[in-house]
Short mmCIF file of C-alpha atoms and ligand atoms in Angstrom, two decimals:
data_model
loop_
_atom_site.label_atom_id
_atom_site.label_comp_id
_atom_site.label_asym_id
_atom_site.label_seq_id
_atom_site.Cartn_x
_atom_site.Cartn_y
_atom_site.Cartn_z
CA MET A 1065 -0.04 0.13 0.25
CA ASN A 1066 2.99 2.52 0.69
CA GLY A 1067 4.44 4.11 -2.43
CA VAL A 1068 1.39 3.60 -4.46
CA ALA A 1069 -0.50 6.53 -5.46
CA THR A 1070 -3.94 6.18 -5.92
CA LYS A 1071 -6.32 8.33 -8.07
CA SER A 1072 -8.04 10.06 -5.59
CA ALA A 1073 -4.44 11.04 -3.86
CA LEU A 1074 -2.88 12.15 -7.01
CA ASN A 1075 -5.80 14.60 -7.67
CA LEU A 1076 -5.39 15.70 -4.27
CA ALA A 1077 -1.55 16.53 -4.95
CA ARG A 1078 -2.54 17.93 -8.40
CA SER A 1079 -4.87 20.28 -6.54
CA LEU A 1080 -2.66 21.33 -4.04
CA TYR A 1081 0.03 22.35 -6.33
CA ASP A 1082 -2.50 24.64 -8.01
CA ALA A 1083 -3.08 25.54 -4.62
CA GLY A 1084 0.50 27.06 -4.33
CA ILE A 1085 2.54 24.12 -3.46
CA LYS A 1086 5.63 23.43 -5.49
CA ASN A 1087 7.66 21.46 -3.67
CA GLU A 1088 7.65 18.06 -5.85
CA ASP A 1089 9.01 16.15 -2.91
CA VAL A 1090 6.34 17.07 -0.50
CA LEU A 1091 3.93 16.91 -3.33
CA LYS A 1092 5.08 13.21 -3.96
CA ALA A 1093 4.79 12.18 -0.33
CA LEU A 1094 1.18 13.54 -0.05
CA ALA A 1095 0.38 11.46 -3.02
CA ASP A 1096 1.78 8.55 -2.01
CA THR A 1097 0.56 8.57 1.58
CA PRO A 1098 -3.26 6.70 1.87
CA ARG A 1099 -4.99 9.39 3.64
CA GLU A 1100 -8.11 7.08 4.60
CA MET A 1101 -5.90 4.82 7.04
CA PHE A 1102 -5.36 7.77 9.34
CA LEU A 1103 -9.26 8.26 9.53
CA ASP A 1104 -12.32 6.06 10.69
CA ALA A 1105 -13.94 4.04 8.26
CA ALA A 1106 -16.86 6.16 8.45
CA LEU A 1107 -14.67 9.22 7.04
CA GLY A 1108 -12.92 7.31 4.13
CA HIS A 1109 -14.86 8.64 1.58
CA LYS A 1110 -13.77 12.04 2.38
CA ALA A 1111 -10.09 11.06 2.71
CA TYR A 1112 -8.96 13.19 -0.35
CA GLU A 1113 -10.79 16.45 0.43
CA ASN A 1114 -8.75 19.01 1.21
CA THR A 1115 -10.61 19.43 4.64
CA ALA A 1116 -9.76 18.94 7.99
CA LEU A 1117 -11.54 16.05 9.56
CA PRO A 1118 -12.23 14.30 13.19
CA ILE A 1119 -9.55 11.75 14.60
CA GLY A 1120 -11.57 11.15 18.04
CA GLN A 1121 -10.88 12.86 21.43
CA GLY A 1122 -12.09 16.46 20.44
CA GLN A 1123 -8.86 16.52 17.99
CA THR A 1124 -8.72 16.78 13.85
CA ILE A 1125 -6.23 15.76 11.34
CA SER A 1126 -5.05 18.87 9.44
CA GLN A 1127 -6.39 19.98 5.89
CA PRO A 1128 -4.04 18.69 3.50
CA TYR A 1129 -3.04 22.01 1.92
CA ILE A 1130 -1.76 22.85 5.65
CA VAL A 1131 0.10 19.68 5.81
CA ALA A 1132 1.77 20.41 2.57
CA ARG A 1133 2.22 24.35 3.50
CA MET A 1134 3.98 23.67 6.78
CA THR A 1135 6.01 20.59 5.58
CA GLU A 1136 7.29 22.65 2.57
CA LEU A 1137 8.19 25.48 5.27
CA LEU A 1138 9.91 23.09 7.35
CA LEU A 1139 12.20 21.75 4.52
CA GLU A 1140 13.86 24.73 3.68
CA ASN A 1141 17.44 24.21 5.75
CA ALA A 1142 17.32 20.48 4.27
CA PRO A 1143 16.88 19.09 8.40
CA LYS A 1144 18.19 15.63 9.31
CA ARG A 1145 16.35 15.57 12.78
CA VAL A 1146 12.92 17.07 13.20
CA LEU A 1147 10.54 17.01 16.09
CA GLU A 1148 6.71 17.27 15.61
CA ILE A 1149 4.72 18.37 18.35
CA GLY A 1150 0.88 16.48 17.99
CA THR A 1151 1.31 13.45 16.69
CA GLY A 1152 -2.21 13.21 16.41
CA SER A 1153 -3.53 11.01 13.94
CA GLY A 1154 -0.03 10.21 12.33
CA TYR A 1155 -0.44 11.31 9.11
CA GLN A 1156 1.83 14.45 9.47
CA ALA A 1157 4.14 12.40 10.89
CA ALA A 1158 3.85 9.84 8.05
CA ILE A 1159 4.78 12.82 5.67
CA LEU A 1160 7.37 13.72 7.36
CA ALA A 1161 9.17 10.80 7.99
CA LYS A 1162 8.90 10.11 4.02
CA LEU A 1163 11.30 13.33 3.60
CA VAL A 1164 13.83 13.47 6.52
CA PRO A 1165 16.05 10.96 8.11
CA GLU A 1166 15.03 11.09 11.60
CA LEU A 1167 11.57 12.29 13.15
CA CYS A 1168 10.73 12.57 16.90
CA THR A 1169 7.30 13.29 17.60
CA VAL A 1170 5.32 14.20 20.77
CA GLU A 1171 1.56 13.36 21.86
CA ARG A 1172 -0.42 14.09 25.28
CA ILE A 1173 -3.46 11.86 24.63
CA LYS A 1174 -2.28 8.39 24.73
CA SER A 1175 -4.96 6.58 22.52
CA LEU A 1176 -4.18 8.54 19.66
CA GLN A 1177 -0.41 7.93 19.96
CA ILE A 1178 -0.88 4.21 20.19
CA GLN A 1179 -3.17 4.37 17.04
CA ALA A 1180 -0.52 6.36 15.24
CA ARG A 1181 2.13 4.02 16.02
CA LEU A 1182 0.26 1.11 14.39
CA ARG A 1183 -0.61 3.06 11.42
CA LEU A 1184 3.05 4.23 10.82
CA LYS A 1185 4.44 0.68 11.36
CA ARG A 1186 1.96 -0.90 8.70
CA LEU A 1187 3.42 1.98 6.38
CA ASP A 1188 7.00 0.76 7.04
CA LEU A 1189 8.16 4.04 8.22
CA HIS A 1190 10.62 2.92 10.96
CA ASN A 1191 12.76 6.33 11.28
CA ILE A 1192 10.07 7.49 13.72
CA SER A 1193 10.69 7.89 17.56
CA PHE A 1194 7.54 8.55 19.71
CA LYS A 1195 7.23 10.19 23.28
CA TYR A 1196 4.02 10.87 25.31
CA GLY A 1197 4.54 13.88 26.90
CA ASP A 1198 3.93 17.52 27.04
CA GLY A 1199 4.96 19.33 23.96
CA TRP A 1200 5.33 22.63 25.50
CA LYS A 1201 8.48 20.96 26.85
CA GLY A 1202 9.70 19.59 23.54
CA TRP A 1203 12.20 16.79 23.75
CA ALA A 1204 15.24 17.68 25.90
CA ASN A 1205 17.23 14.56 25.58
CA LYS A 1206 16.59 14.41 21.48
CA GLY A 1207 17.16 17.73 20.57
CA PRO A 1208 18.68 19.96 19.29
CA PHE A 1209 16.32 19.90 16.02
CA ASP A 1210 17.33 21.21 12.89
CA SER A 1211 13.37 21.77 12.50
CA ILE A 1212 10.45 21.90 14.78
CA MET A 1213 6.68 21.54 13.66
CA VAL A 1214 3.90 22.29 16.06
CA THR A 1215 0.74 20.68 14.58
CA ALA A 1216 -1.77 22.66 17.50
CA ALA A 1217 -2.10 26.34 18.28
CA ALA A 1218 0.02 27.85 21.13
CA SER A 1219 -0.98 30.72 22.79
CA SER A 1220 2.74 31.57 22.59
CA VAL A 1221 5.84 30.35 21.22
CA PRO A 1222 7.18 27.78 23.79
CA GLU A 1223 10.64 28.50 25.50
CA ALA A 1224 11.53 24.77 25.64
CA LEU A 1225 11.23 24.81 21.55
CA LEU A 1226 13.51 27.96 21.27
CA THR A 1227 16.34 26.22 23.34
CA GLN A 1228 16.24 22.72 21.50
CA LEU A 1229 16.24 24.75 18.13
CA ALA A 1230 19.33 24.09 16.19
CA ASP A 1231 21.53 27.40 14.95
CA LYS A 1232 19.82 28.32 11.47
CA GLY A 1233 16.70 25.95 12.55
CA VAL A 1234 13.51 26.29 11.34
CA LEU A 1235 10.20 26.40 14.07
CA VAL A 1236 6.90 26.24 12.33
CA ILE A 1237 4.25 26.98 14.40
CA PRO A 1238 0.36 28.53 14.58
CA VAL A 1239 -0.03 31.10 17.27
CA GLY A 1240 -3.04 32.44 18.74
CA ASP A 1241 -6.38 31.88 20.25
CA GLU A 1242 -9.43 32.51 17.99
CA SER A 1243 -7.19 34.24 15.36
CA GLN A 1244 -4.07 32.04 14.67
CA GLN A 1245 -1.15 33.17 12.75
CA LEU A 1246 1.04 30.22 11.56
CA LEU A 1247 4.69 31.21 12.23
CA LYS A 1248 8.12 30.58 10.58
CA VAL A 1249 10.65 31.23 13.13
CA VAL A 1250 14.59 30.78 12.50
CA ARG A 1251 17.13 30.48 14.76
CA HIS A 1252 20.20 32.82 14.36
CA GLY A 1253 22.69 32.27 17.18
CA ASP A 1254 21.13 33.80 19.93
CA THR A 1255 18.52 35.35 18.28
CA PHE A 1256 15.18 34.24 16.38
CA SER A 1257 13.44 36.00 13.63
CA SER A 1258 10.01 35.48 12.99
CA GLU A 1259 7.75 35.81 9.89
CA VAL A 1260 3.66 35.66 9.72
CA VAL A 1261 3.14 33.10 6.95
CA GLU A 1262 -0.52 33.12 6.90
CA MET A 1263 -3.82 32.90 9.09
CA VAL A 1264 -4.87 28.92 9.98
CA ARG A 1265 -7.22 27.25 12.30
CA PHE A 1266 -6.02 24.24 14.67
CA VAL A 1267 -7.08 22.83 17.78
CA PRO A 1268 -5.37 24.46 21.11
CA LEU A 1269 -1.75 23.10 22.35
CA VAL A 1270 -3.10 22.35 25.77
CA ASN A 1271 -1.72 23.57 28.93
CA GLY A 1272 -2.06 20.90 31.46
CA GLU A 1273 -2.29 17.48 32.95
CA LEU A 1274 -1.46 14.29 30.31
CA ALA A 1275 -4.89 13.13 28.93
N1 SAH B 2791 -0.07 16.26 13.05
C1 SAH B 2791 -1.76 15.70 13.60
C2 SAH B 2791 -2.60 16.78 14.05
C3 SAH B 2791 -3.06 16.17 15.70
S1 SAH B 2791 -4.11 17.64 16.24
C4 SAH B 2791 -2.31 14.68 12.26
O1 SAH B 2791 -1.47 14.78 11.59
O2 SAH B 2791 -3.05 14.14 12.40
C5 SAH B 2791 -3.18 18.45 17.26
C6 SAH B 2791 -2.78 17.17 18.42
O3 SAH B 2791 -2.08 17.73 18.90
C7 SAH B 2791 -3.82 16.54 18.97
O4 SAH B 2791 -3.49 15.07 19.01
C8 SAH B 2791 -3.64 16.70 20.47
O5 SAH B 2791 -3.80 15.96 21.26
C9 SAH B 2791 -2.14 17.54 20.43
N2 SAH B 2791 -1.59 17.89 21.51
C10 SAH B 2791 -2.38 19.12 22.17
N3 SAH B 2791 -1.82 19.84 23.13
C11 SAH B 2791 -0.42 19.27 23.15
C12 SAH B 2791 0.44 19.16 24.28
N4 SAH B 2791 0.50 20.27 25.12
N5 SAH B 2791 1.35 17.87 24.13
C13 SAH B 2791 1.54 17.40 22.94
N6 SAH B 2791 0.61 17.04 22.25
C14 SAH B 2791 -0.77 18.08 21.99
#
C-alpha cells in the first residue's frame, strides 16, 4: 500500500500544486500516503478532500493544504532531525518521515499515540521515535532539532522549543486563540527572526495534565 499513489491521492496532489505548493518531494509524499488509513472507516470517503477531519478525542487531522505548506516551510534548511509536536492521527508524521532521515514526535493523548504508532509501522516507516508527553516541553534528550513543527495552536511560542532548535533551525508553529497566525521562526545564534506565513485554524496546544 505504501508508495502506491491512487487516483484520488494524485488528484489531491494536483489541486495542492494549483493552490501554490510547488515542492515536488512534498507533493509526491502526499500523493503516496493513503490518508484514509489515518481516519475512521466512516470518514474514509472524505480522505482526499482538502479539509480537516475529526480523529476522535476532540482532535483533528489537518487540511492537506496546511500539511503540505508547513512541510514545505520546514524542509527549507534540509533538516536531518525533526521534532513534531502533536502526533494526532500520525498523518503529518508519515509525510515528514518520508522526507527527513529522523523524526521525533510528541503526543499528550495516549490512545491517539497508540493508534498512530500502529499505522506508521504498517506503512513501514521506522525512522520515527514516539514520546507520550507535554509538547510545551519539547523533547530535550533528543535535541537539538534542525526543524520543529507544532501541529496545535499555542498561546505563545514555547520557550523550550526555541532552546531545542539548532542554529539556522526552522520552527513552524500556529500561534493564537480565535485568530491564529502560522509563524515561521528561524534561529540565528542567540536571536530569532519570525515571519507570519498565513492565517490558520488549529485545535489548541493544551497546557495541563496529560490525557
Ligand atoms: N499532526 C496531527 C494533527 C493532530 S491535531 C495529524 O496529522 O493528525 C493536534 C494534536 O496535538 C492532537 O492530537 C492533540 O492531542 C495534540 N496536543 C495538543 N496539545 C498538546 C501538548 N501540550 N503536547 C502534546 N500534544 C498536544
